[in-house]
Tab-separated table of C-alpha atoms in Angstrom:
chain	number	residue	atom	x	y	z
A	252	UNK	CA	0.000	0.000	0.000
A	253	UNK	CA	1.401	3.412	-0.974
A	254	UNK	CA	2.025	5.793	1.914
A	255	UNK	CA	0.207	9.125	1.607
A	256	UNK	CA	2.440	12.068	0.782
A	257	UNK	CA	3.504	14.098	3.814
A	258	UNK	CA	4.122	17.826	3.654
A	259	UNK	CA	7.482	19.063	4.871
A	260	UNK	CA	7.374	19.510	8.633
A	261	UNK	CA	11.106	19.800	9.345
A	262	UNK	CA	14.232	20.952	7.552
A	263	UNK	CA	17.452	19.232	8.612
A	264	UNK	CA	20.573	21.327	7.987
A	265	UNK	CA	23.742	19.226	7.792
A	266	UNK	CA	27.372	20.167	8.436
A	267	UNK	CA	30.227	17.907	7.396
A	268	UNK	CA	33.321	16.440	9.016
A	269	UNK	CA	36.756	18.066	8.637
A	270	UNK	CA	37.525	18.565	4.952
A	271	UNK	CA	34.266	16.901	3.939
A	272	UNK	CA	31.600	17.992	1.520
A	273	UNK	CA	28.225	18.617	3.084
A	274	UNK	CA	26.651	17.485	-0.183
A	275	UNK	CA	27.455	13.879	0.718
A	276	UNK	CA	25.110	14.236	3.692
A	277	UNK	CA	22.272	14.673	1.238
A	278	UNK	CA	22.110	10.865	1.149
A	279	UNK	CA	20.355	11.101	4.513
A	280	UNK	CA	17.309	12.066	2.469
A	281	UNK	CA	16.714	8.336	1.978
A	282	UNK	CA	16.945	7.706	5.724
A	283	UNK	CA	14.922	10.429	7.415
A	284	UNK	CA	11.179	10.135	8.102
A	285	UNK	CA	8.691	11.340	5.482
A	286	UNK	CA	8.308	15.103	5.547
A	287	UNK	CA	11.910	15.848	6.585
A	288	UNK	CA	13.797	17.942	4.072
A	289	UNK	CA	17.592	17.510	4.130
A	290	UNK	CA	19.721	20.555	3.265
A	291	UNK	CA	23.538	20.329	3.301
A	292	UNK	CA	25.338	23.540	4.274
A	293	UNK	CA	28.464	23.635	2.106
A	294	UNK	CA	31.324	25.740	3.488
A	295	UNK	CA	33.855	27.652	1.350
A	296	UNK	CA	36.841	25.569	0.293
A	297	UNK	CA	34.843	22.331	0.529
A	298	UNK	CA	33.025	20.140	-1.976
A	299	UNK	CA	31.142	22.174	-4.555
A	300	UNK	CA	32.852	25.341	-3.215
A	301	UNK	CA	36.360	23.893	-3.354
A	302	UNK	CA	37.756	26.807	-5.388
A	303	UNK	CA	36.729	29.359	-2.757
A	304	UNK	CA	39.070	30.443	0.027
A	305	UNK	CA	38.968	28.431	3.217
A	306	UNK	CA	37.731	30.049	6.408
A	307	UNK	CA	40.242	29.930	9.249
A	308	UNK	CA	38.242	30.951	12.317
A	309	UNK	CA	35.246	29.306	13.950
A	310	UNK	CA	33.393	32.627	14.142
A	311	UNK	CA	33.686	32.966	10.354
A	312	UNK	CA	32.476	29.412	9.805
A	313	UNK	CA	29.450	29.924	12.053
A	314	UNK	CA	28.614	33.220	10.362
A	315	UNK	CA	28.666	31.490	6.976
A	316	UNK	CA	26.575	28.559	8.229
A	317	UNK	CA	23.972	30.971	9.597
A	318	UNK	CA	23.984	32.912	6.317
A	319	UNK	CA	23.392	29.752	4.269
A	320	UNK	CA	20.633	28.590	6.593
A	321	UNK	CA	18.849	31.919	6.505
A	322	UNK	CA	19.228	32.126	2.736
A	323	UNK	CA	17.544	28.759	2.377
A	324	UNK	CA	14.754	29.768	4.733
A	325	UNK	CA	14.130	32.965	2.792
A	326	UNK	CA	13.987	30.975	-0.447
A	327	UNK	CA	11.490	28.610	1.161
A	328	UNK	CA	9.396	31.503	2.441
A	329	UNK	CA	9.860	30.803	6.137
A	330	UNK	CA	11.216	32.808	9.041
A	331	UNK	CA	13.083	31.668	12.133
A	332	UNK	CA	10.050	30.626	14.169
A	333	UNK	CA	7.772	27.598	14.382
A	334	UNK	CA	6.232	28.253	10.965
A	335	UNK	CA	9.004	26.179	9.353
A	336	UNK	CA	10.748	24.128	12.053
A	337	UNK	CA	14.355	23.084	11.562
A	338	UNK	CA	17.066	21.022	13.211
A	339	UNK	CA	20.848	20.901	12.891
A	340	UNK	CA	23.061	17.870	12.359
A	341	UNK	CA	26.855	17.802	12.324
A	342	UNK	CA	29.429	15.038	12.251
A	343	UNK	CA	32.872	15.403	13.899
A	344	UNK	CA	34.068	18.940	13.038
A	345	UNK	CA	30.537	19.545	11.784
A	346	UNK	CA	29.167	18.701	15.238
A	347	UNK	CA	31.203	21.534	16.728
A	348	UNK	CA	30.026	23.920	13.996
A	349	UNK	CA	26.416	22.822	14.477
A	350	UNK	CA	26.670	23.423	18.223
A	351	UNK	CA	28.068	26.938	17.795
A	352	UNK	CA	25.545	27.653	15.043
A	353	UNK	CA	22.686	26.587	17.317
A	354	UNK	CA	23.973	28.979	19.977
A	355	UNK	CA	24.254	31.844	17.502
A	356	UNK	CA	20.722	31.221	16.235
A	357	UNK	CA	19.256	31.019	19.732
A	358	UNK	CA	20.942	34.309	20.632
A	359	UNK	CA	19.166	35.829	17.630
A	360	UNK	CA	15.825	34.461	18.809
A	361	UNK	CA	15.486	31.575	16.342
A	362	UNK	CA	13.929	28.298	17.445
A	363	UNK	CA	16.059	25.176	16.920
A	364	UNK	CA	13.969	22.033	17.362
A	365	UNK	CA	16.864	19.607	17.855
A	366	UNK	CA	20.663	19.473	17.680
A	367	UNK	CA	22.016	16.140	16.440
A	368	UNK	CA	25.752	15.531	16.827
A	369	UNK	CA	27.985	12.576	16.033
A	370	UNK	CA	31.648	11.657	16.136
A	371	UNK	CA	32.733	14.495	18.447
A	372	UNK	CA	33.081	14.591	22.229
A	373	UNK	CA	31.522	17.474	24.124
A	374	UNK	CA	32.889	20.859	22.983
A	375	UNK	CA	33.704	21.529	26.634
A	376	UNK	CA	36.190	18.636	26.463
A	377	UNK	CA	39.453	18.669	24.480
A	378	UNK	CA	39.760	16.245	21.569
A	379	UNK	CA	40.991	12.848	22.818
A	380	UNK	CA	44.118	12.959	20.652
A	381	UNK	CA	47.315	14.948	20.422
A	382	UNK	CA	47.142	17.973	18.060
A	383	UNK	CA	47.756	16.956	14.460
A	384	UNK	CA	47.200	20.072	12.393
A	385	UNK	CA	50.859	21.203	12.523
A	386	UNK	CA	52.286	17.886	11.297
A	387	UNK	CA	53.827	17.649	7.800
A	388	UNK	CA	51.550	16.079	5.187
A	389	UNK	CA	52.907	12.491	5.272
A	390	UNK	CA	52.740	12.254	9.079
A	391	UNK	CA	49.467	14.176	9.204
A	392	UNK	CA	47.862	11.709	6.794
A	393	UNK	CA	49.388	8.680	8.520
A	394	UNK	CA	48.133	9.713	11.962
A	395	UNK	CA	44.640	10.512	10.738
A	396	UNK	CA	44.546	7.210	8.878
A	397	UNK	CA	45.712	5.317	11.971
A	398	UNK	CA	42.860	6.813	14.004
A	399	UNK	CA	40.273	6.234	11.294
A	400	UNK	CA	39.837	9.959	10.712
A	401	UNK	CA	39.976	9.854	6.918
A	402	UNK	CA	37.293	8.130	4.821
A	403	UNK	CA	38.523	5.004	3.029
A	404	UNK	CA	37.485	6.484	-0.315
A	405	UNK	CA	40.052	9.268	0.110
A	406	UNK	CA	42.814	6.979	1.339
A	407	UNK	CA	42.460	4.871	-1.795
A	408	UNK	CA	42.852	7.930	-4.048
A	409	UNK	CA	46.138	9.712	-3.091
A	410	UNK	CA	45.809	12.397	-5.780
A	411	UNK	CA	42.326	13.334	-4.589
A	412	UNK	CA	43.496	13.183	-0.973
A	413	UNK	CA	46.161	15.812	-1.667
A	414	UNK	CA	43.447	18.074	-3.034
A	415	UNK	CA	41.448	17.800	0.182
A	416	UNK	CA	44.299	17.969	2.709
A	417	UNK	CA	44.279	21.800	3.031
A	418	UNK	CA	40.611	21.817	4.055
A	419	UNK	CA	41.105	18.849	6.411
A	420	UNK	CA	44.044	20.618	8.054
A	421	UNK	CA	42.220	23.973	8.323
A	422	UNK	CA	39.153	22.397	9.914
A	423	UNK	CA	41.233	20.263	12.253
A	424	UNK	CA	43.164	23.330	13.393
A	425	UNK	CA	39.892	25.002	14.380
A	426	UNK	CA	38.723	21.862	16.148
A	427	UNK	CA	42.007	21.357	18.018
A	428	UNK	CA	42.400	24.994	19.087
A	429	UNK	CA	38.738	25.547	19.976
A	430	UNK	CA	38.061	26.795	23.493
A	431	UNK	CA	34.587	26.455	25.015
A	432	UNK	CA	33.692	29.744	26.737
A	433	UNK	CA	29.925	29.466	27.187
A	434	UNK	CA	28.674	29.454	30.750
A	435	UNK	CA	24.942	28.929	30.170
A	436	UNK	CA	23.555	25.648	28.790
A	437	UNK	CA	21.928	25.587	25.379
A	438	UNK	CA	18.127	25.467	25.549
A	439	UNK	CA	17.883	22.985	22.674
A	440	UNK	CA	17.471	19.188	22.968
A	441	UNK	CA	20.614	17.281	21.992
A	442	UNK	CA	20.870	13.816	20.465
A	443	UNK	CA	24.382	12.361	20.240
A	444	UNK	CA	25.726	9.373	18.319
A	445	UNK	CA	29.116	7.662	18.497
A	446	UNK	CA	30.895	4.620	17.131
A	447	UNK	CA	32.106	2.231	19.802
A	448	UNK	CA	35.380	1.686	17.935
A	449	UNK	CA	35.971	5.375	17.197
A	450	UNK	CA	39.459	6.431	18.342
A	451	UNK	CA	38.422	10.096	18.049
A	452	UNK	CA	35.688	9.880	20.696
A	453	UNK	CA	35.031	8.100	23.972
A	454	UNK	CA	31.898	7.343	25.956
A	455	UNK	CA	32.497	9.787	28.808
A	456	UNK	CA	33.157	12.627	26.392
A	457	UNK	CA	29.995	11.842	24.466
A	458	UNK	CA	27.916	11.669	27.658
A	459	UNK	CA	29.302	15.104	28.587
A	460	UNK	CA	27.164	16.681	25.846
A	461	UNK	CA	24.357	16.349	28.404
A	462	UNK	CA	26.008	19.087	30.483
A	463	UNK	CA	25.691	21.586	27.629
A	464	UNK	CA	21.914	21.510	27.316
A	465	UNK	CA	19.090	22.382	29.674
A	466	UNK	CA	16.721	20.276	27.562
A	467	UNK	CA	16.471	16.547	26.794
A	468	UNK	CA	19.608	14.580	25.973
A	469	UNK	CA	20.101	11.092	24.637
A	470	UNK	CA	23.125	9.147	23.417
A	471	UNK	CA	23.282	6.209	21.015
A	472	UNK	CA	26.469	4.114	21.030
A	473	UNK	CA	26.749	2.153	17.806
A	474	UNK	CA	29.023	-0.386	16.130
A	475	UNK	CA	31.734	1.135	13.979
A	476	UNK	CA	34.570	3.619	13.946
A	477	UNK	CA	34.562	7.324	13.127
A	478	UNK	CA	32.621	7.100	9.865
A	479	UNK	CA	29.554	5.057	10.758
A	480	UNK	CA	26.854	7.135	9.089
A	481	UNK	CA	26.164	4.526	6.414
A	482	UNK	CA	25.685	1.764	8.976
A	483	UNK	CA	22.110	0.410	9.195
A	484	UNK	CA	22.076	0.751	12.991
A	485	UNK	CA	22.884	4.463	12.799
A	486	UNK	CA	20.323	5.094	10.102
A	487	UNK	CA	17.638	3.401	12.147
A	488	UNK	CA	18.263	5.263	15.415
A	489	UNK	CA	18.805	8.560	13.559
A	490	UNK	CA	15.448	8.263	11.789
A	491	UNK	CA	13.732	7.211	15.014
A	492	UNK	CA	15.126	10.221	16.887
A	493	UNK	CA	13.821	12.618	14.239
A	494	UNK	CA	10.450	10.883	14.197
A	495	UNK	CA	10.068	11.566	17.914
A	496	UNK	CA	9.732	15.301	17.253
A	497	UNK	CA	7.242	14.918	14.413
A	498	UNK	CA	3.851	16.603	14.914
A	499	UNK	CA	1.065	14.235	15.957
A	500	UNK	CA	-0.716	14.820	12.645
A	501	UNK	CA	2.380	13.606	10.746
A	502	UNK	CA	2.761	10.534	12.972
A	503	UNK	CA	-0.899	9.688	12.441
A	504	UNK	CA	-0.558	10.033	8.654
A	505	UNK	CA	2.563	7.885	8.390
A	506	UNK	CA	1.340	5.263	10.880
A	507	UNK	CA	-1.914	4.999	9.090
């Protein structure tokens, strides 16, 4: 039986890992519940904007993420309130950007329905590895590879990897030098996800996200290393977590 069409009830803005293209997160479109619109936020120097200059400071990155989000909302005819609800999702470096973007948006009075983060310990905690961003390219690549911090597709294509290394290094520098200065918790629910074999996270650091929100928090620990987003277990719990914030009318339509 064909499911009835469901109008868009949530836009999910996605931010990528260090050096990654947000466009690849568009594949989540096939995972999310009906009525969730997936919009990747592509940063300068990454993916489809590879020829643009990289941003070197977190404040600049957040400003650009907010600009892209607001541009999309204007194109869709919605403001920052409940008329067109939205959530943020970021993986690894993208989780840090999503967190800071959520804070910037809340300061401006926008409503963020949910912050979803994966592959990054609490921003209030330092990364669980020694700084890498100053290492020469061969050692930089070797260390990231050893920790599972580079997708296999890049490792198998050295020429392409060299093209992406500047953006990986720039993002990692921001991640490794980031200092958490916020004193008040974020009034947005947080859902966190981590791979049990991920050398770039650990359970205590993932649980510590709970200290950064005054709203609901939940953590899913899943099989896999740093890049687990294509794993069936992640896709299932990710979709379920989004479905929990669906309006009752949407749940009734899809259940029916």
